[in-house]
């Protein structure tokens, strides 16, 4: 349920609405748009919600009260009037008018590898450096990451290049140390439905990128984001990284249709990860092009100066020259699409 305040409603009016909602035992999630303010009401007491709706409707500052039937509330367009844009500072945004590229190695291996990769992706035009310090691996005998030492190397690369940093958080016990070094917390596919972790992330004032689970439906993906937002953190980015199917030629099946579909359902930015979506470096560039063409807000790819020696995911990592080629092609695609995107989105959301 949402309460739409009248134009001209003051902060004092908004405070009264929030107090009424919270006194009734629900959580309030205000969102101020360009013209009006919406206050989302979240809770699990239907009988109380009917009574609350009536009380809200008679408030002089409330224009209307709308009951949302969708299972996801805070992630939907019903809750928010404007598209969510994650502002990381220094002009770096995810969800704005520009395609944001995140690039770097699967795993942070050593200082030389990390700094060399950071310089390459920075020069080519990437805005965010990716790299795993804690790695969830299928086999317990595979490289598991450098831990905090890897985080320190990411921070050093950020200091030298000015790139923002994204890295994966795997466990609640690592929250403090990961938050100390990263600009965006990545929640991987295996943890998409780790609800205890999602709730803790929701209590932070830190952007979160939530990858789609290997077998997750769109509904399950959006409800996972709902767990984060329901705790108060609305800085959520969604990442399509492919789903598990019967195909064996690629690591996953990249569901490009999910990108425009989710953008019709949700105000959250959606990026694509063709490295994990395909598992093959020679497919990364064409699938990234396709993701940009269907309207992705960003692209995340793995880049390694020497993929043949990578400790993880070498077969799906781009070499520096191929990454530069990708950036040139993405620039050409996004420039050609700019004149059409606003019109397409208007049609999609009507």
CSV table of C-alpha atoms in Angstrom, one decimal:
chain,number,residue,atom,x,y,z
A,1,UNK,CA,0.0,0.0,0.0
A,2,UNK,CA,1.2,3.5,-0.7
A,3,UNK,CA,0.0,6.9,0.4
A,4,UNK,CA,0.4,9.6,-2.2
A,5,UNK,CA,0.7,13.1,-0.7
A,6,UNK,CA,-0.8,16.1,-2.2
A,7,UNK,CA,1.3,18.6,-4.1
A,8,UNK,CA,2.5,21.2,-1.7
A,9,UNK,CA,2.6,18.8,1.3
A,10,UNK,CA,5.3,19.8,3.8
A,11,UNK,CA,7.9,17.8,5.6
A,12,UNK,CA,5.7,18.1,8.7
A,13,UNK,CA,2.8,16.5,6.8
A,14,UNK,CA,5.1,13.7,5.7
A,15,UNK,CA,6.2,13.2,9.3
A,16,UNK,CA,2.6,12.9,10.5
A,17,UNK,CA,1.9,10.3,7.8
A,18,UNK,CA,5.0,8.3,8.8
A,19,UNK,CA,4.1,8.5,12.5
A,20,UNK,CA,0.6,7.2,11.8
A,21,UNK,CA,1.9,4.3,9.8
A,22,UNK,CA,4.5,3.3,12.4
A,23,UNK,CA,2.0,3.6,15.3
A,24,UNK,CA,-0.2,1.1,13.4
A,25,UNK,CA,2.7,-1.4,13.4
A,26,UNK,CA,3.9,-1.0,9.8
A,27,UNK,CA,7.2,0.3,8.4
A,28,UNK,CA,7.1,3.5,6.3
A,29,UNK,CA,9.3,4.1,3.2
A,30,UNK,CA,9.0,7.7,1.9
A,31,UNK,CA,10.1,8.6,-1.6
A,32,UNK,CA,10.2,12.2,-2.7
A,33,UNK,CA,9.8,12.7,-6.5
A,34,UNK,CA,10.0,15.8,-8.7
A,35,UNK,CA,6.3,16.6,-8.0
A,36,UNK,CA,4.9,14.5,-5.2
A,37,UNK,CA,5.9,12.4,-2.2
A,38,UNK,CA,4.9,8.8,-1.9
A,39,UNK,CA,5.1,6.9,1.4
A,40,UNK,CA,5.2,3.1,1.1
A,41,UNK,CA,3.5,1.0,3.8
A,42,UNK,CA,5.0,-2.5,4.4
A,43,UNK,CA,3.7,-5.1,6.9
A,44,UNK,CA,1.9,-8.4,7.3
A,45,UNK,CA,-1.4,-7.6,9.1
A,46,UNK,CA,-4.2,-7.3,6.5
A,47,UNK,CA,-6.9,-6.5,9.1
A,48,UNK,CA,-4.9,-3.6,10.5
A,49,UNK,CA,-4.1,-2.4,7.0
A,50,UNK,CA,-7.8,-1.8,6.2
A,51,UNK,CA,-8.1,0.4,9.2
A,52,UNK,CA,-4.9,2.2,8.4
A,53,UNK,CA,-6.0,2.9,4.9
A,54,UNK,CA,-9.2,4.6,6.2
A,55,UNK,CA,-7.2,6.8,8.6
A,56,UNK,CA,-4.8,7.8,5.8
A,57,UNK,CA,-7.6,8.7,3.4
A,58,UNK,CA,-9.1,11.3,5.8
A,59,UNK,CA,-5.8,13.1,6.3
A,60,UNK,CA,-5.9,16.5,4.6
A,61,UNK,CA,-2.3,16.1,3.2
A,62,UNK,CA,-3.0,12.7,1.5
A,63,UNK,CA,-4.2,12.8,-2.1
A,64,UNK,CA,-5.0,9.0,-2.4
A,65,UNK,CA,-4.1,5.6,-1.0
A,66,UNK,CA,-3.3,2.8,-3.4
A,67,UNK,CA,-3.2,-0.9,-2.5
A,68,UNK,CA,-0.5,-2.7,-4.3
A,69,UNK,CA,-1.4,-6.3,-5.4
A,70,UNK,CA,2.1,-7.2,-6.7
A,71,UNK,CA,4.1,-9.4,-4.3
A,72,UNK,CA,7.0,-7.0,-4.6
A,73,UNK,CA,6.2,-3.5,-3.2
A,74,UNK,CA,9.3,-1.4,-2.8
A,75,UNK,CA,11.0,-2.5,-6.0
A,76,UNK,CA,8.0,-1.8,-8.2
A,77,UNK,CA,7.1,1.4,-10.1
A,78,UNK,CA,4.0,1.7,-7.9
A,79,UNK,CA,6.3,2.7,-5.0
A,80,UNK,CA,8.7,5.1,-6.8
A,81,UNK,CA,7.9,7.7,-9.4
A,82,UNK,CA,11.4,8.1,-10.9
A,83,UNK,CA,14.0,5.6,-11.9
A,84,UNK,CA,16.5,4.8,-9.2
A,85,UNK,CA,20.0,6.2,-9.8
A,86,UNK,CA,22.8,5.1,-7.6
A,87,UNK,CA,25.3,8.0,-7.1
A,88,UNK,CA,28.7,6.8,-6.1
A,89,UNK,CA,30.3,10.2,-6.1
A,90,UNK,CA,32.8,11.8,-8.4
A,91,UNK,CA,30.3,11.8,-11.3
A,92,UNK,CA,30.0,8.0,-11.3
A,93,UNK,CA,26.3,6.8,-11.4
A,94,UNK,CA,24.5,3.6,-12.1
A,95,UNK,CA,21.1,3.9,-13.7
A,96,UNK,CA,21.5,7.3,-15.2
A,97,UNK,CA,21.7,8.3,-18.8
A,98,UNK,CA,25.1,6.7,-19.4
A,99,UNK,CA,26.0,3.0,-19.7
A,100,UNK,CA,28.2,2.2,-16.7
A,101,UNK,CA,31.0,-0.4,-17.2
A,102,UNK,CA,32.4,-2.5,-14.3
A,103,UNK,CA,35.5,-4.4,-15.2
A,104,UNK,CA,38.4,-6.3,-13.6
A,105,UNK,CA,39.6,-9.8,-12.7
A,106,UNK,CA,37.5,-12.5,-11.2
A,107,UNK,CA,39.9,-12.8,-8.3
A,108,UNK,CA,42.4,-10.4,-6.8
A,109,UNK,CA,45.6,-12.4,-7.1
A,110,UNK,CA,48.5,-10.0,-6.4
A,111,UNK,CA,49.4,-6.3,-6.5
A,112,UNK,CA,51.0,-6.4,-10.0
A,113,UNK,CA,47.9,-8.1,-11.6
A,114,UNK,CA,45.5,-5.8,-9.8
A,115,UNK,CA,47.2,-2.5,-10.6
A,116,UNK,CA,47.9,-3.4,-14.2
A,117,UNK,CA,44.2,-4.4,-14.8
A,118,UNK,CA,43.0,-1.3,-13.1
A,119,UNK,CA,45.1,0.9,-15.3
A,120,UNK,CA,43.9,-0.9,-18.4
A,121,UNK,CA,40.2,-0.6,-17.6
A,122,UNK,CA,40.5,3.0,-16.4
A,123,UNK,CA,42.2,4.0,-19.7
A,124,UNK,CA,39.6,2.3,-21.8
A,125,UNK,CA,36.7,4.1,-20.0
A,126,UNK,CA,35.4,1.8,-17.2
A,127,UNK,CA,34.2,3.6,-14.1
A,128,UNK,CA,34.1,0.8,-11.6
A,129,UNK,CA,36.8,-1.9,-10.8
A,130,UNK,CA,35.6,-5.3,-10.0
A,131,UNK,CA,37.6,-8.0,-8.2
A,132,UNK,CA,36.9,-10.8,-5.7
A,133,UNK,CA,38.7,-11.0,-2.4
A,134,UNK,CA,36.4,-13.7,-1.0
A,135,UNK,CA,35.5,-16.2,-3.6
A,136,UNK,CA,32.7,-18.8,-3.5
A,137,UNK,CA,34.0,-21.8,-5.5
A,138,UNK,CA,32.3,-25.0,-6.5
A,139,UNK,CA,35.2,-27.0,-5.3
A,140,UNK,CA,36.7,-26.6,-1.8
A,141,UNK,CA,40.1,-27.2,-3.4
A,142,UNK,CA,39.9,-24.2,-5.7
A,143,UNK,CA,41.4,-20.7,-4.9
A,144,UNK,CA,39.2,-19.0,-2.3
A,145,UNK,CA,40.6,-15.5,-2.5
A,146,UNK,CA,43.1,-13.4,-0.6
A,147,UNK,CA,40.6,-12.1,2.0
A,148,UNK,CA,41.4,-8.7,3.5
A,149,UNK,CA,44.7,-8.6,1.7
A,150,UNK,CA,42.8,-8.7,-1.5
A,151,UNK,CA,40.6,-5.8,-0.3
A,152,UNK,CA,43.6,-3.7,0.5
A,153,UNK,CA,44.9,-4.3,-3.1
A,154,UNK,CA,41.5,-3.1,-4.5
A,155,UNK,CA,41.8,0.0,-2.3
A,156,UNK,CA,45.3,0.6,-3.5
A,157,UNK,CA,44.1,0.4,-7.1
A,158,UNK,CA,41.3,2.8,-6.4
A,159,UNK,CA,43.7,5.3,-4.8
A,160,UNK,CA,45.9,5.2,-7.9
A,161,UNK,CA,43.2,5.2,-10.6
A,162,UNK,CA,40.2,6.9,-9.0
A,163,UNK,CA,38.0,3.9,-10.0
A,164,UNK,CA,35.1,3.0,-7.7
A,165,UNK,CA,35.3,-0.6,-6.3
A,166,UNK,CA,32.8,-3.5,-6.3
A,167,UNK,CA,33.6,-6.8,-4.5
A,168,UNK,CA,31.6,-9.7,-3.3
A,169,UNK,CA,30.3,-10.2,0.3
A,170,UNK,CA,29.8,-13.9,1.1
A,171,UNK,CA,29.1,-13.9,4.9
A,172,UNK,CA,27.6,-11.8,7.6
A,173,UNK,CA,30.9,-12.0,9.6
A,174,UNK,CA,32.7,-10.2,6.8
A,175,UNK,CA,30.4,-7.2,6.5
A,176,UNK,CA,32.6,-4.8,8.5
A,177,UNK,CA,35.8,-5.5,6.7
A,178,UNK,CA,34.2,-5.5,3.2
A,179,UNK,CA,32.4,-2.3,3.9
A,180,UNK,CA,35.7,-0.7,5.0
A,181,UNK,CA,37.2,-1.0,1.5
A,182,UNK,CA,34.4,-1.3,-1.1
A,183,UNK,CA,32.0,1.3,-2.7
A,184,UNK,CA,29.5,-1.3,-3.8
A,185,UNK,CA,28.7,-4.6,-2.1
A,186,UNK,CA,28.1,-7.5,-4.5
A,187,UNK,CA,25.8,-10.3,-3.5
A,188,UNK,CA,26.5,-13.3,-5.7
A,189,UNK,CA,24.1,-15.7,-7.4
A,190,UNK,CA,24.6,-18.3,-4.7
A,191,UNK,CA,23.6,-15.9,-2.0
A,192,UNK,CA,20.6,-14.3,-3.7
A,193,UNK,CA,18.2,-16.1,-1.3
A,194,UNK,CA,20.4,-15.9,1.8
A,195,UNK,CA,17.8,-13.9,3.6
A,196,UNK,CA,19.7,-13.4,6.8
A,197,UNK,CA,22.6,-11.8,4.8
A,198,UNK,CA,20.1,-9.7,2.7
A,199,UNK,CA,18.5,-8.3,5.9
A,200,UNK,CA,21.9,-7.3,7.3
A,201,UNK,CA,22.9,-5.6,4.1
A,202,UNK,CA,19.6,-3.8,4.2
A,203,UNK,CA,20.6,-2.1,7.4
A,204,UNK,CA,23.7,-0.5,5.7
A,205,UNK,CA,24.1,2.8,4.0
A,206,UNK,CA,26.0,1.2,1.1
A,207,UNK,CA,25.0,0.4,-2.5
A,208,UNK,CA,24.3,-3.3,-3.2
A,209,UNK,CA,24.4,-5.2,-6.4
A,210,UNK,CA,22.2,-8.3,-6.3
A,211,UNK,CA,23.0,-11.0,-8.9
A,212,UNK,CA,20.2,-13.2,-10.1
A,213,UNK,CA,20.3,-16.7,-8.7
A,214,UNK,CA,21.2,-19.6,-11.0
A,215,UNK,CA,17.6,-20.8,-11.2
A,216,UNK,CA,15.8,-17.8,-9.9
A,217,UNK,CA,12.6,-16.5,-11.5
A,218,UNK,CA,12.1,-12.7,-12.0
A,219,UNK,CA,9.7,-12.7,-9.1
A,220,UNK,CA,12.1,-14.4,-6.8
A,221,UNK,CA,14.9,-12.0,-7.9
A,222,UNK,CA,12.8,-8.9,-7.2
A,223,UNK,CA,11.6,-10.3,-3.9
A,224,UNK,CA,15.2,-10.8,-2.9
A,225,UNK,CA,15.8,-7.1,-3.6
A,226,UNK,CA,12.7,-6.5,-1.5
A,227,UNK,CA,14.4,-8.0,1.5
A,228,UNK,CA,17.2,-5.5,1.3
A,229,UNK,CA,14.9,-2.5,0.7
A,230,UNK,CA,12.5,-3.5,3.4
A,231,UNK,CA,15.3,-3.0,6.0
A,232,UNK,CA,15.9,0.6,4.7
A,233,UNK,CA,18.6,0.3,2.1
A,234,UNK,CA,17.1,1.4,-1.3
A,235,UNK,CA,20.5,1.6,-3.1
A,236,UNK,CA,20.0,-1.6,-5.0
A,237,UNK,CA,21.4,-2.6,-8.4
A,238,UNK,CA,20.2,-5.8,-10.1
A,239,UNK,CA,22.5,-7.9,-12.2
A,240,UNK,CA,21.5,-10.4,-14.8
A,241,UNK,CA,24.2,-13.1,-15.0
A,242,UNK,CA,22.5,-15.9,-16.8
A,243,UNK,CA,20.5,-18.9,-15.5
A,244,UNK,CA,21.2,-22.6,-15.4
A,245,UNK,CA,19.6,-24.6,-18.3
A,246,UNK,CA,20.2,-27.9,-20.1
A,247,UNK,CA,22.7,-26.3,-22.4
A,248,UNK,CA,26.3,-27.4,-21.9
A,249,UNK,CA,28.1,-25.3,-24.5
A,250,UNK,CA,27.9,-22.2,-22.3
A,251,UNK,CA,28.4,-21.8,-18.6
A,252,UNK,CA,24.9,-20.4,-18.3
A,253,UNK,CA,22.1,-19.2,-20.6
A,254,UNK,CA,22.1,-15.4,-20.7
A,255,UNK,CA,18.5,-14.2,-20.3
A,256,UNK,CA,18.6,-10.9,-22.1
A,257,UNK,CA,14.9,-10.6,-22.1
A,258,UNK,CA,15.0,-10.2,-18.3
A,259,UNK,CA,16.6,-6.8,-18.7
A,260,UNK,CA,13.7,-4.9,-20.4
A,261,UNK,CA,11.2,-7.0,-18.5
A,262,UNK,CA,12.5,-6.0,-15.1
A,263,UNK,CA,12.8,-2.4,-16.2
A,264,UNK,CA,9.1,-2.5,-16.9
A,265,UNK,CA,8.4,-3.9,-13.5
A,266,UNK,CA,10.9,-2.1,-11.3
A,267,UNK,CA,12.6,1.3,-11.0
A,268,UNK,CA,15.9,-0.3,-10.0
A,269,UNK,CA,18.8,-0.2,-12.4
A,270,UNK,CA,19.7,-3.5,-14.2
A,271,UNK,CA,23.1,-4.4,-15.5
A,272,UNK,CA,24.4,-7.4,-17.4
A,273,UNK,CA,27.3,-9.8,-16.7
A,274,UNK,CA,28.1,-11.6,-20.0
A,275,UNK,CA,31.2,-13.1,-18.6
A,276,UNK,CA,29.3,-15.4,-16.2
A,277,UNK,CA,26.3,-15.5,-18.6
A,278,UNK,CA,28.4,-17.3,-21.2
A,279,UNK,CA,31.6,-18.5,-19.6
A,280,UNK,CA,33.5,-18.0,-22.9
A,281,UNK,CA,35.6,-14.9,-23.6
A,282,UNK,CA,34.8,-15.1,-27.4
A,283,UNK,CA,31.1,-14.7,-26.5
A,284,UNK,CA,31.5,-11.9,-24.0
A,285,UNK,CA,31.7,-9.0,-26.6
A,286,UNK,CA,28.7,-10.0,-28.7
A,287,UNK,CA,26.5,-10.6,-25.7
A,288,UNK,CA,27.6,-7.4,-24.1
A,289,UNK,CA,26.6,-5.6,-27.3
A,290,UNK,CA,23.2,-7.2,-27.2
A,291,UNK,CA,22.7,-6.3,-23.5
A,292,UNK,CA,23.5,-2.7,-24.3
A,293,UNK,CA,21.1,-2.8,-27.2
A,294,UNK,CA,18.2,-4.0,-25.1
A,295,UNK,CA,18.7,-1.2,-22.6
A,296,UNK,CA,21.0,-2.5,-19.8
A,297,UNK,CA,22.1,0.3,-17.4
A,298,UNK,CA,25.5,-1.2,-17.2
A,299,UNK,CA,27.9,-4.0,-18.2
A,300,UNK,CA,30.1,-6.0,-15.9
A,301,UNK,CA,32.9,-8.0,-17.5
A,302,UNK,CA,36.0,-9.9,-16.3
A,303,UNK,CA,39.3,-8.6,-17.6
A,304,UNK,CA,42.7,-10.2,-16.9
A,305,UNK,CA,46.2,-9.2,-18.4
A,306,UNK,CA,47.1,-12.9,-18.7
A,307,UNK,CA,43.9,-15.1,-18.6
A,308,UNK,CA,45.8,-18.2,-19.3
A,309,UNK,CA,47.5,-17.8,-15.8
A,310,UNK,CA,44.3,-16.6,-14.0
A,311,UNK,CA,43.6,-18.4,-10.7
A,312,UNK,CA,39.9,-18.4,-11.5
A,313,UNK,CA,37.6,-17.8,-14.6
A,314,UNK,CA,40.4,-17.4,-17.1
A,315,UNK,CA,38.3,-18.8,-20.0
A,316,UNK,CA,35.7,-16.1,-19.6
A,317,UNK,CA,38.1,-13.2,-19.1
A,318,UNK,CA,38.9,-10.6,-21.8
A,319,UNK,CA,42.5,-9.6,-22.6
A,320,UNK,CA,43.2,-5.9,-22.5
A,321,UNK,CA,43.0,-5.4,-26.3
A,322,UNK,CA,39.7,-7.2,-26.4
A,323,UNK,CA,38.3,-5.1,-23.6
A,324,UNK,CA,39.3,-1.9,-25.5
A,325,UNK,CA,37.5,-3.2,-28.5
A,326,UNK,CA,34.4,-3.9,-26.4
A,327,UNK,CA,34.5,-0.3,-25.0
A,328,UNK,CA,34.7,1.1,-28.5
A,329,UNK,CA,31.7,-1.0,-29.7
A,330,UNK,CA,29.6,-0.2,-26.6
A,331,UNK,CA,30.3,3.5,-27.2
A,332,UNK,CA,29.0,3.2,-30.8
A,333,UNK,CA,25.9,1.3,-29.7
A,334,UNK,CA,24.9,3.6,-26.9
A,335,UNK,CA,25.5,6.8,-29.0
A,336,UNK,CA,23.2,5.4,-31.7
A,337,UNK,CA,20.5,4.5,-29.2
A,338,UNK,CA,20.4,7.7,-27.2
A,339,UNK,CA,17.8,9.4,-29.4
A,340,UNK,CA,15.5,6.4,-29.1
A,341,UNK,CA,15.8,5.4,-25.4
A,342,UNK,CA,13.6,8.0,-23.9
A,343,UNK,CA,10.8,7.3,-26.4
A,344,UNK,CA,11.1,3.5,-25.8
A,345,UNK,CA,10.9,3.9,-22.0
A,346,UNK,CA,7.9,6.1,-22.2
A,347,UNK,CA,6.1,3.5,-24.3
A,348,UNK,CA,7.1,0.7,-21.9
A,349,UNK,CA,5.9,2.4,-18.8
A,350,UNK,CA,2.6,3.7,-20.1
